[in-house]
Amino acid sequence: MLDLALDLLITALVIGVALWTIRTRDDFAAIVGFVAYGLLLTLAWARLAAYDVALTEAAIGGGVTGVILLRASVRLKPVTTARTPIGVRVLVGLLCAVISAGLAAVVLLPVSPPPSLAADVRSHLASTGLGNPIAGVLMAYRALDTFLETVVVLLALFGAWSLTPDRAWGGRPGAPIPTASFGPLPLFGRLLIPIGVVIGIYIVWVGADAPGGKFQGATILAAMWILAMMAGLTEAPPIGRWRLRLLLAAGPIVFVAVGVAGIPLAGSFLAYPEALAKPLILLIEVALTLSIAATLGLLVAGPPETAPGTEL
Amino acid sequence: MSLAPIDAATLYGLTGAVLVGIGLYGIVLHEGFIRRLLAFNLLGGGVFLLFGVIARRGAGAGFSGDPVPQALVITGVVVAFCATALAITLIERLAAEDDANDGDGSS
């Protein structure tokens, strides 16, 4: 009974915050509402016993997306638009309600027995050497998805960088931030970053056998890097530096190298020889963690805005 | 086919369905790019939640949920973030171009 009450409370809050995000006239308020929405969804995922997804939603869906939205909110002028006529709003609302009703019908009339691949995952999990079934799916059964996903992350950064103004090409990402060593933010950074880095690495490591994983851990590492950059403790590296570019590409390169090696060694692309599955997966995960953390941090920083050599 | 029991999975599934509608409404009616992007992400959150319900109902073999849809959602969340980050950078650049044009007095 208490469980159902808690679920009702969470679902009411999620829907309430979503409505607020859509209805409010203030863009900044909408962004704050969206961050709250991400955190409430995290609770929903935890209630659905999907702890890996909850961690991802908290770190990426709410956290990093929120930071990047706040970056945009301080730069963009609020858009004032005429209110759509009430008739159009009601019509759109009704059509959207029809779509919601259709989806609700699918939820309320499930097929029996429910489709599931849980048994197949259980029977093949041992051959990966992993204990966390979701890590097993991501790194073995759907490894091609995960590989392409890491390429998408990199492509998003290429896309963002390609929007650099010509004069700033080769500069440091983002708006210049003065270096600082005193004040609340540098102090906060010094206290939090060592703890955050340990937690980030732990989440990557424990992801093999328990909820966690490279994306969630890498996001925490990226957050610590972003904090260090925002506090003025370190500068973002110039985007032309080849060591940086190698770091960004290392994850996908290692992944595709292991994948190609799987053709002669295990019979197909992205297959692992059974005896080496765990060490190979670990190798890919370490390389991916570094690449994803660096890419996420640079995505949040944004494209360079000042010419190389003209920083503060 | 029979009516699903009113449990946590059903409740969150219905929430996901409502969120899809709310997000779609915002995408259609908002004129500001950033608000449309927020609405797009609200819609995405609802779709992911529907996947979560499929995963929860597929619990078995000692797992609390079917790991395959859960893994798909993790991939989806990351890809949605990448699309959002790229869209925000595009919106910012568009706003900067507009400002520059306004400054020239040529527009």
CSV table of C-alpha atoms in Angstrom, one decimal:
chain,number,residue,atom,x,y,z
A,1,MET,CA,0.0,0.0,0.0
A,2,LEU,CA,2.8,2.4,1.0
A,3,ASP,CA,4.7,1.4,-2.2
A,4,LEU,CA,1.7,2.3,-4.3
A,5,ALA,CA,1.3,5.6,-2.5
A,6,LEU,CA,5.0,6.4,-3.2
A,7,ASP,CA,4.6,5.5,-6.8
A,8,LEU,CA,1.5,7.7,-7.1
A,9,LEU,CA,3.4,10.6,-5.6
A,10,ILE,CA,6.4,10.2,-8.0
A,11,THR,CA,4.2,9.9,-11.0
A,12,ALA,CA,2.1,12.9,-10.0
A,13,LEU,CA,5.3,14.9,-9.5
A,14,VAL,CA,6.8,13.8,-12.9
A,15,ILE,CA,3.6,14.8,-14.8
A,16,GLY,CA,3.2,18.0,-12.8
A,17,VAL,CA,6.8,19.1,-13.5
A,18,ALA,CA,6.5,18.2,-17.2
A,19,LEU,CA,3.3,20.3,-17.4
A,20,TRP,CA,5.1,23.2,-15.7
A,21,THR,CA,8.0,22.9,-18.1
A,22,ILE,CA,5.6,23.2,-21.0
A,23,ARG,CA,3.3,25.8,-19.6
A,24,THR,CA,5.6,28.4,-18.0
A,25,ARG,CA,6.3,31.5,-20.1
A,26,ASP,CA,9.9,31.9,-18.7
A,27,ASP,CA,12.6,30.0,-20.5
A,28,PHE,CA,14.9,29.8,-17.5
A,29,ALA,CA,12.0,28.4,-15.3
A,30,ALA,CA,11.4,25.8,-18.0
A,31,ILE,CA,15.0,24.7,-17.9
A,32,VAL,CA,15.0,24.4,-14.1
A,33,GLY,CA,11.8,22.4,-14.4
A,34,PHE,CA,13.4,20.1,-16.9
A,35,VAL,CA,16.3,19.4,-14.5
A,36,ALA,CA,13.8,18.6,-11.8
A,37,TYR,CA,12.0,16.3,-14.3
A,38,GLY,CA,15.3,14.4,-14.9
A,39,LEU,CA,15.9,13.8,-11.2
A,40,LEU,CA,12.3,12.7,-10.7
A,41,LEU,CA,12.6,10.3,-13.6
A,42,THR,CA,15.7,8.9,-11.8
A,43,LEU,CA,13.4,8.0,-8.9
A,44,ALA,CA,10.9,6.4,-11.3
A,45,TRP,CA,13.7,4.2,-12.8
A,46,ALA,CA,14.8,3.2,-9.3
A,47,ARG,CA,11.2,2.2,-8.5
A,48,LEU,CA,11.2,0.1,-11.7
A,49,ALA,CA,14.3,-1.7,-10.3
A,50,ALA,CA,16.3,-0.4,-13.3
A,51,TYR,CA,19.2,1.0,-11.3
A,52,ASP,CA,21.6,1.1,-14.2
A,53,VAL,CA,19.1,3.3,-16.1
A,54,ALA,CA,18.5,5.4,-13.0
A,55,LEU,CA,22.2,6.2,-12.7
A,56,THR,CA,22.4,7.1,-16.4
A,57,GLU,CA,19.3,9.3,-16.2
A,58,ALA,CA,20.7,11.1,-13.1
A,59,ALA,CA,24.1,11.6,-14.6
A,60,ILE,CA,23.3,12.4,-18.2
A,61,GLY,CA,19.5,13.0,-18.6
A,62,GLY,CA,19.3,15.4,-15.6
A,63,GLY,CA,22.9,16.4,-14.8
A,64,VAL,CA,24.9,17.1,-17.9
A,65,THR,CA,21.9,18.0,-20.0
A,66,GLY,CA,21.0,20.5,-17.3
A,67,VAL,CA,24.4,22.1,-17.3
A,68,ILE,CA,24.5,22.5,-21.1
A,69,LEU,CA,20.9,24.0,-21.0
A,70,LEU,CA,21.9,26.5,-18.4
A,71,ARG,CA,24.9,27.5,-20.6
A,72,ALA,CA,22.4,28.2,-23.3
A,73,SER,CA,19.9,30.0,-21.0
A,74,VAL,CA,22.4,32.7,-20.0
A,75,ARG,CA,23.2,33.5,-23.7
A,76,LEU,CA,19.9,33.3,-25.4
A,77,LYS,CA,17.5,36.2,-25.2
A,78,PRO,CA,14.1,35.2,-24.1
A,79,VAL,CA,11.8,34.7,-27.1
A,80,THR,CA,8.5,36.5,-26.7
A,81,THR,CA,5.8,35.1,-29.0
A,82,ALA,CA,2.2,35.7,-29.5
A,83,ARG,CA,0.0,33.1,-27.8
A,84,THR,CA,-1.5,30.6,-30.2
A,85,PRO,CA,-5.3,30.9,-30.6
A,86,ILE,CA,-7.2,28.9,-28.1
A,87,GLY,CA,-8.9,26.9,-30.8
A,88,VAL,CA,-5.6,25.6,-32.2
A,89,ARG,CA,-4.3,24.8,-28.7
A,90,VAL,CA,-7.4,22.8,-27.9
A,91,LEU,CA,-7.2,20.9,-31.2
A,92,VAL,CA,-3.4,20.1,-30.7
A,93,GLY,CA,-4.1,19.1,-27.1
A,94,LEU,CA,-6.9,16.7,-28.2
A,95,LEU,CA,-4.7,15.1,-30.9
A,96,CYS,CA,-1.9,14.7,-28.4
A,97,ALA,CA,-4.3,13.2,-25.9
A,98,VAL,CA,-5.4,10.6,-28.6
A,99,ILE,CA,-1.7,9.5,-28.9
A,100,SER,CA,-1.3,9.3,-25.2
A,101,ALA,CA,-4.6,7.3,-25.0
A,102,GLY,CA,-3.3,4.9,-27.6
A,103,LEU,CA,0.0,4.3,-25.7
A,104,ALA,CA,-2.0,3.9,-22.5
A,105,ALA,CA,-4.1,1.2,-24.1
A,106,VAL,CA,-0.9,-0.7,-25.0
A,107,VAL,CA,0.2,-0.4,-21.4
A,108,LEU,CA,-3.2,-1.5,-20.0
A,109,LEU,CA,-3.7,-4.4,-22.4
A,110,PRO,CA,-0.3,-6.3,-22.4
A,111,VAL,CA,0.4,-9.4,-24.3
A,112,SER,CA,0.6,-12.5,-22.2
A,113,PRO,CA,3.2,-13.9,-21.5
A,114,PRO,CA,5.2,-10.7,-21.7
A,115,PRO,CA,8.1,-10.8,-24.2
A,116,SER,CA,11.4,-11.2,-22.5
A,117,LEU,CA,15.0,-12.1,-23.4
A,118,ALA,CA,16.0,-12.3,-19.7
A,119,ALA,CA,16.4,-16.1,-19.9
A,120,ASP,CA,18.7,-15.9,-23.0
A,121,VAL,CA,20.8,-13.2,-21.3
A,122,ARG,CA,21.1,-15.4,-18.2
A,123,SER,CA,22.3,-18.4,-20.2
A,124,HIS,CA,25.0,-16.4,-22.1
A,125,LEU,CA,26.1,-14.1,-19.4
A,126,ALA,CA,28.8,-16.5,-18.0
A,127,SER,CA,30.7,-16.5,-21.3
A,128,THR,CA,31.3,-12.8,-21.0
A,129,GLY,CA,32.8,-13.0,-17.5
A,130,LEU,CA,30.5,-10.2,-16.4
A,131,GLY,CA,28.0,-10.3,-13.5
A,132,ASN,CA,25.9,-7.3,-14.5
A,133,PRO,CA,23.4,-8.5,-17.2
A,134,ILE,CA,23.1,-5.0,-18.6
A,135,ALA,CA,26.9,-4.6,-19.0
A,136,GLY,CA,26.8,-8.0,-20.7
A,137,VAL,CA,24.1,-6.9,-23.2
A,138,LEU,CA,25.9,-3.6,-23.9
A,139,MET,CA,29.3,-5.2,-24.4
A,140,ALA,CA,28.4,-8.5,-26.1
A,141,TYR,CA,24.9,-9.1,-27.4
A,142,ARG,CA,24.4,-5.5,-28.5
A,143,ALA,CA,28.1,-4.5,-28.8
A,144,LEU,CA,27.5,-3.0,-32.3
A,145,ASP,CA,24.9,-0.6,-30.7
A,146,THR,CA,27.4,0.4,-28.1
A,147,PHE,CA,30.2,0.9,-30.6
A,148,LEU,CA,28.0,3.1,-32.8
A,149,GLU,CA,26.8,5.0,-29.8
A,150,THR,CA,30.4,6.0,-28.9
A,151,VAL,CA,30.8,7.1,-32.5
A,152,VAL,CA,27.7,9.2,-32.2
A,153,VAL,CA,29.1,10.9,-29.1
A,154,LEU,CA,32.2,11.8,-31.0
A,155,LEU,CA,30.2,13.0,-34.0
A,156,ALA,CA,28.2,15.3,-31.8
A,157,LEU,CA,31.4,16.9,-30.7
A,158,PHE,CA,32.6,17.2,-34.3
A,159,GLY,CA,29.3,18.9,-35.1
A,160,ALA,CA,29.6,21.3,-32.2
A,161,TRP,CA,33.2,22.1,-33.1
A,162,SER,CA,32.3,22.7,-36.7
A,163,LEU,CA,30.2,25.6,-35.5
A,164,THR,CA,33.3,27.4,-34.3
A,165,PRO,CA,33.6,31.0,-35.8
A,166,ASP,CA,36.6,31.1,-38.2
A,167,ARG,CA,38.6,33.5,-36.1
A,168,ALA,CA,38.4,31.1,-33.0
A,169,TRP,CA,39.4,27.9,-34.8
A,170,GLY,CA,42.1,26.1,-32.9
A,171,GLY,CA,41.4,28.0,-29.7
A,172,ARG,CA,40.3,26.7,-26.3
A,173,PRO,CA,36.7,25.4,-26.1
A,174,GLY,CA,34.1,27.7,-24.6
A,175,ALA,CA,34.1,31.2,-23.3
A,176,PRO,CA,37.3,32.2,-21.6
A,177,ILE,CA,37.2,31.8,-17.8
A,178,PRO,CA,39.8,33.6,-15.7
A,179,THR,CA,42.1,31.3,-13.8
A,180,ALA,CA,41.6,31.5,-10.0
A,181,SER,CA,43.0,29.9,-7.0
A,182,PHE,CA,41.0,31.5,-4.2
A,183,GLY,CA,37.3,31.9,-3.6
A,184,PRO,CA,34.3,29.6,-3.0
A,185,LEU,CA,34.3,27.8,-6.4
A,186,PRO,CA,38.0,26.9,-6.4
A,187,LEU,CA,37.8,25.7,-2.8
A,188,PHE,CA,34.7,23.6,-3.6
A,189,GLY,CA,36.5,22.2,-6.6
A,190,ARG,CA,39.5,21.2,-4.5
A,191,LEU,CA,37.3,19.5,-2.0
A,192,LEU,CA,34.9,17.7,-4.3
A,193,ILE,CA,37.1,16.8,-7.3
A,194,PRO,CA,39.3,14.1,-5.6
A,195,ILE,CA,36.2,12.5,-4.1
A,196,GLY,CA,34.3,12.7,-7.4
A,197,VAL,CA,37.1,11.1,-9.4
A,198,VAL,CA,37.3,8.2,-7.0
A,199,ILE,CA,33.5,7.7,-7.2
A,200,GLY,CA,33.6,8.0,-11.1
A,201,ILE,CA,36.3,5.3,-11.4
A,202,TYR,CA,34.5,3.1,-8.8
A,203,ILE,CA,31.2,3.3,-10.8
A,204,VAL,CA,33.1,2.3,-14.0
A,205,TRP,CA,34.8,-0.6,-12.2
A,206,VAL,CA,31.8,-1.9,-10.3
A,207,GLY,CA,29.7,-1.8,-13.5
A,208,ALA,CA,31.0,-5.2,-14.5
A,209,ASP,CA,29.1,-6.9,-11.7
A,210,ALA,CA,26.7,-4.4,-10.2
A,211,PRO,CA,24.7,-1.3,-11.4
A,212,GLY,CA,27.2,1.2,-12.9
A,213,GLY,CA,29.2,1.3,-16.0
A,214,LYS,CA,31.4,3.3,-18.3
A,215,PHE,CA,28.8,5.9,-19.4
A,216,GLN,CA,27.7,6.7,-15.9
A,217,GLY,CA,31.2,6.7,-14.5
A,218,ALA,CA,32.6,8.7,-17.4
A,219,THR,CA,29.9,11.3,-16.9
A,220,ILE,CA,30.9,11.8,-13.3
A,221,LEU,CA,34.6,12.1,-14.4
A,222,ALA,CA,33.5,14.7,-17.0
A,223,ALA,CA,31.5,16.6,-14.4
A,224,MET,CA,34.7,16.8,-12.2
A,225,TRP,CA,36.7,18.1,-15.2
A,226,ILE,CA,33.9,20.7,-16.0
A,227,LEU,CA,34.0,21.8,-12.3
A,228,ALA,CA,37.8,22.3,-12.5
A,229,MET,CA,37.4,24.3,-15.7
A,230,MET,CA,34.5,26.5,-14.4
A,231,ALA,CA,36.4,27.1,-11.1
A,232,GLY,CA,39.4,28.3,-13.1
A,233,LEU,CA,41.6,25.5,-11.7
A,234,THR,CA,42.5,24.3,-15.1
A,235,GLU,CA,42.1,25.4,-18.7
A,236,ALA,CA,40.4,23.5,-21.5
A,237,PRO,CA,43.0,22.2,-24.0
A,238,PRO,CA,43.1,23.9,-27.5
A,239,ILE,CA,41.0,21.8,-29.8
A,240,GLY,CA,43.8,21.5,-32.4
A,241,ARG,CA,46.1,19.6,-30.0
A,242,TRP,CA,46.8,16.1,-31.5
A,243,ARG,CA,47.1,14.4,-28.1
A,244,LEU,CA,43.6,15.6,-27.2
A,245,ARG,CA,42.2,14.3,-30.5
A,246,LEU,CA,43.9,10.9,-29.9
A,247,LEU,CA,42.3,10.8,-26.5
A,248,LEU,CA,38.9,11.5,-28.0
A,249,ALA,CA,39.2,8.8,-30.6
A,250,ALA,CA,41.0,6.2,-28.4
A,251,GLY,CA,37.7,4.6,-27.2
A,252,PRO,CA,36.2,3.9,-30.6
A,253,ILE,CA,39.6,3.0,-32.1
A,254,VAL,CA,40.2,0.3,-29.4
A,255,PHE,CA,36.6,-0.9,-29.8
A,256,VAL,CA,36.8,-1.3,-33.5
A,257,ALA,CA,40.3,-2.9,-33.3
A,258,VAL,CA,39.1,-5.5,-30.8
A,259,GLY,CA,36.0,-5.9,-33.0
A,260,VAL,CA,38.1,-6.6,-36.2
A,261,ALA,CA,40.4,-8.9,-34.3
A,262,GLY,CA,37.2,-10.9,-33.4
A,263,ILE,CA,36.8,-11.9,-37.1
A,264,PRO,CA,39.8,-14.3,-37.2
A,265,LEU,CA,39.9,-15.1,-33.4
A,266,ALA,CA,36.2,-15.7,-32.6
A,267,GLY,CA,34.5,-15.9,-36.0
A,268,SER,CA,32.7,-12.6,-36.3
A,269,PHE,CA,33.0,-8.9,-35.9
A,270,LEU,CA,32.8,-7.8,-32.3
A,271,ALA,CA,32.9,-11.3,-31.0
A,272,TYR,CA,35.3,-12.1,-28.2
A,273,PRO,CA,37.3,-15.3,-27.8
A,274,GLU,CA,35.7,-16.8,-24.7
A,275,ALA,CA,38.9,-17.1,-22.6
A,276,LEU,CA,39.8,-13.5,-23.2
A,277,ALA,CA,36.3,-12.0,-23.0
A,278,LYS,CA,36.7,-10.3,-19.7
A,279,PRO,CA,40.1,-8.7,-20.2
A,280,LEU,CA,39.1,-7.5,-23.7
A,281,ILE,CA,35.9,-6.0,-22.4
A,282,LEU,CA,37.9,-4.3,-19.6
A,283,LEU,CA,40.3,-2.9,-22.1
A,284,ILE,CA,37.5,-1.4,-24.2
A,285,GLU,CA,35.8,0.0,-21.2
A,286,VAL,CA,38.9,1.8,-19.9
A,287,ALA,CA,39.6,3.3,-23.3
A,288,LEU,CA,35.9,4.3,-23.7
A,289,THR,CA,35.7,5.8,-20.3
A,290,LEU,CA,38.6,8.2,-21.0
A,291,SER,CA,37.2,9.1,-24.4
A,292,ILE,CA,33.6,9.6,-23.3
A,293,ALA,CA,34.7,11.7,-20.3
A,294,ALA,CA,36.8,13.9,-22.4
A,295,THR,CA,34.1,14.2,-25.1
A,296,LEU,CA,31.3,15.0,-22.7
A,297,GLY,CA,33.4,17.6,-20.9
A,298,LEU,CA,34.2,19.3,-24.3
A,299,LEU,CA,30.6,19.2,-25.4
A,300,VAL,CA,29.5,21.0,-22.3
A,301,ALA,CA,32.3,23.6,-22.7
A,302,GLY,CA,31.1,24.2,-26.3
A,303,PRO,CA,33.0,25.4,-29.4
A,304,PRO,CA,35.9,27.8,-29.0
A,305,GLU,CA,34.9,31.5,-28.9
A,306,THR,CA,38.3,33.2,-28.7
A,307,ALA,CA,41.2,33.0,-31.2
A,308,PRO,CA,44.1,30.8,-30.1
A,309,GLY,CA,46.7,32.7,-28.1
A,310,THR,CA,44.3,35.5,-27.1
A,311,GLU,CA,42.9,34.0,-23.9
A,312,LEU,CA,43.0,36.0,-20.6
B,1,MET,CA,-5.6,-10.5,-23.5
B,2,SER,CA,-6.7,-9.1,-20.2
B,3,LEU,CA,-6.4,-5.8,-18.3
B,4,ALA,CA,-3.0,-5.2,-16.6
B,5,PRO,CA,-3.0,-5.2,-12.8
B,6,ILE,CA,-2.6,-1.8,-11.2
B,7,ASP,CA,0.9,-2.1,-10.1
B,8,ALA,CA,4.1,0.0,-10.3
B,9,ALA,CA,4.8,-1.0,-13.9
B,10,THR,CA,1.3,-0.1,-15.1
B,11,LEU,CA,1.4,3.2,-13.2
B,12,TYR,CA,4.8,4.3,-14.7
B,13,GLY,CA,3.6,3.0,-18.1
B,14,LEU,CA,0.6,5.3,-18.0
B,15,THR,CA,2.9,8.2,-16.9
B,16,GLY,CA,5.1,7.5,-19.9
B,17,ALA,CA,2.1,7.7,-22.2
B,18,VAL,CA,1.0,11.0,-20.7
B,19,LEU,CA,4.5,12.4,-21.0
B,20,VAL,CA,4.6,11.6,-24.7
B,21,GLY,CA,1.4,13.6,-25.2
B,22,ILE,CA,2.7,16.5,-23.1
B,23,GLY,CA,6.0,16.6,-25.0
B,24,LEU,CA,4.4,16.4,-28.4
B,25,TYR,CA,2.0,19.3,-27.4
B,26,GLY,CA,5.1,21.4,-26.5
B,27,ILE,CA,7.0,20.6,-29.7
B,28,VAL,CA,4.0,21.6,-31.9
B,29,LEU,CA,3.0,24.8,-30.1
B,30,HIS,CA,6.2,26.3,-28.8
B,31,GLU,CA,8.0,28.8,-31.1
B,32,GLY,CA,11.2,29.2,-29.1
B,33,PHE,CA,13.9,26.6,-30.2
B,34,ILE,CA,15.1,26.0,-26.7
B,35,ARG,CA,11.5,25.3,-25.5
B,36,ARG,CA,10.9,22.9,-28.4
B,37,LEU,CA,14.2,21.1,-27.5
B,38,LEU,CA,13.0,20.8,-23.9
B,39,ALA,CA,9.6,19.4,-25.1
B,40,PHE,CA,11.5,16.9,-27.4
B,41,ASN,CA,13.4,15.7,-24.3
B,42,LEU,CA,10.2,15.4,-22.2
B,43,LEU,CA,8.7,13.2,-25.0
B,44,GLY,CA,11.9,11.1,-25.0
B,45,GLY,CA,11.7,10.6,-21.3
B,46,GLY,CA,8.2,9.2,-21.8
B,47,VAL,CA,9.3,6.8,-24.5
B,48,PHE,CA,12.1,5.6,-22.3
B,49,LEU,CA,9.7,5.0,-19.4
B,50,LEU,CA,7.5,2.8,-21.7
B,51,PHE,CA,10.7,0.8,-22.4
B,52,GLY,CA,11.2,0.6,-18.7
B,53,VAL,CA,7.7,-0.9,-18.2
B,54,ILE,CA,8.4,-3.5,-21.0
B,55,ALA,CA,11.7,-4.4,-19.1
B,56,ARG,CA,9.9,-4.6,-15.7
B,57,ARG,CA,7.2,-6.9,-17.1
B,58,GLY,CA,9.8,-9.1,-18.7
B,59,ALA,CA,11.5,-9.8,-15.4
B,60,GLY,CA,12.6,-13.4,-15.2
B,61,ALA,CA,15.6,-15.7,-14.9
B,62,GLY,CA,16.5,-14.1,-11.6
B,63,PHE,CA,16.7,-10.6,-13.0
B,64,SER,CA,14.4,-7.8,-11.7
B,65,GLY,CA,13.8,-6.7,-15.4
B,66,ASP,CA,14.6,-7.8,-18.9
B,67,PRO,CA,18.2,-6.4,-19.4
B,68,VAL,CA,17.8,-5.9,-23.2
B,69,PRO,CA,15.3,-3.0,-23.2
B,70,GLN,CA,17.2,-1.5,-20.2
B,71,ALA,CA,20.5,-1.5,-22.2
B,72,LEU,CA,18.6,0.1,-25.2
B,73,VAL,CA,17.4,2.9,-22.9
B,74,ILE,CA,20.9,3.5,-21.6
B,75,THR,CA,22.1,3.8,-25.2
B,76,GLY,CA,19.1,6.0,-26.0
B,77,VAL,CA,19.7,8.4,-23.1
B,78,VAL,CA,23.3,9.0,-24.2
B,79,VAL,CA,22.3,9.5,-27.9
B,80,ALA,CA,19.5,11.9,-26.8
B,81,PHE,CA,22.1,13.9,-24.8
B,82,CYS,CA,24.4,14.1,-27.9
B,83,ALA,CA,21.5,15.3,-30.1
B,84,THR,CA,20.5,17.9,-27.4
B,85,ALA,CA,24.1,19.1,-27.0
B,86,LEU,CA,24.5,19.5,-30.8
B,87,ALA,CA,21.1,21.2,-31.1
B,88,ILE,CA,21.9,23.7,-28.3
B,89,THR,CA,25.2,24.6,-29.9
B,90,LEU,CA,23.3,25.2,-33.2
B,91,ILE,CA,20.7,27.4,-31.5
B,92,GLU,CA,23.4,29.4,-29.8
B,93,ARG,CA,25.2,29.9,-33.1
B,94,LEU,CA,22.0,30.9,-34.8
B,95,ALA,CA,21.3,33.5,-32.0
B,96,ALA,CA,24.9,34.9,-32.4
B,97,GLU,CA,24.4,35.3,-36.1
B,98,ASP,CA,21.1,37.0,-35.6
B,99,ASP,CA,22.8,39.4,-33.1
B,100,ALA,CA,25.6,40.2,-35.5
B,101,ASN,CA,23.1,40.9,-38.3
B,102,ASP,CA,21.0,43.2,-36.0
B,103,GLY,CA,24.2,45.1,-35.1
B,104,ASP,CA,25.0,45.8,-38.8
B,105,GLY,CA,21.6,47.3,-39.3
B,106,SER,CA,21.4,45.3,-42.5
B,107,SER,CA,18.5,43.1,-41.5
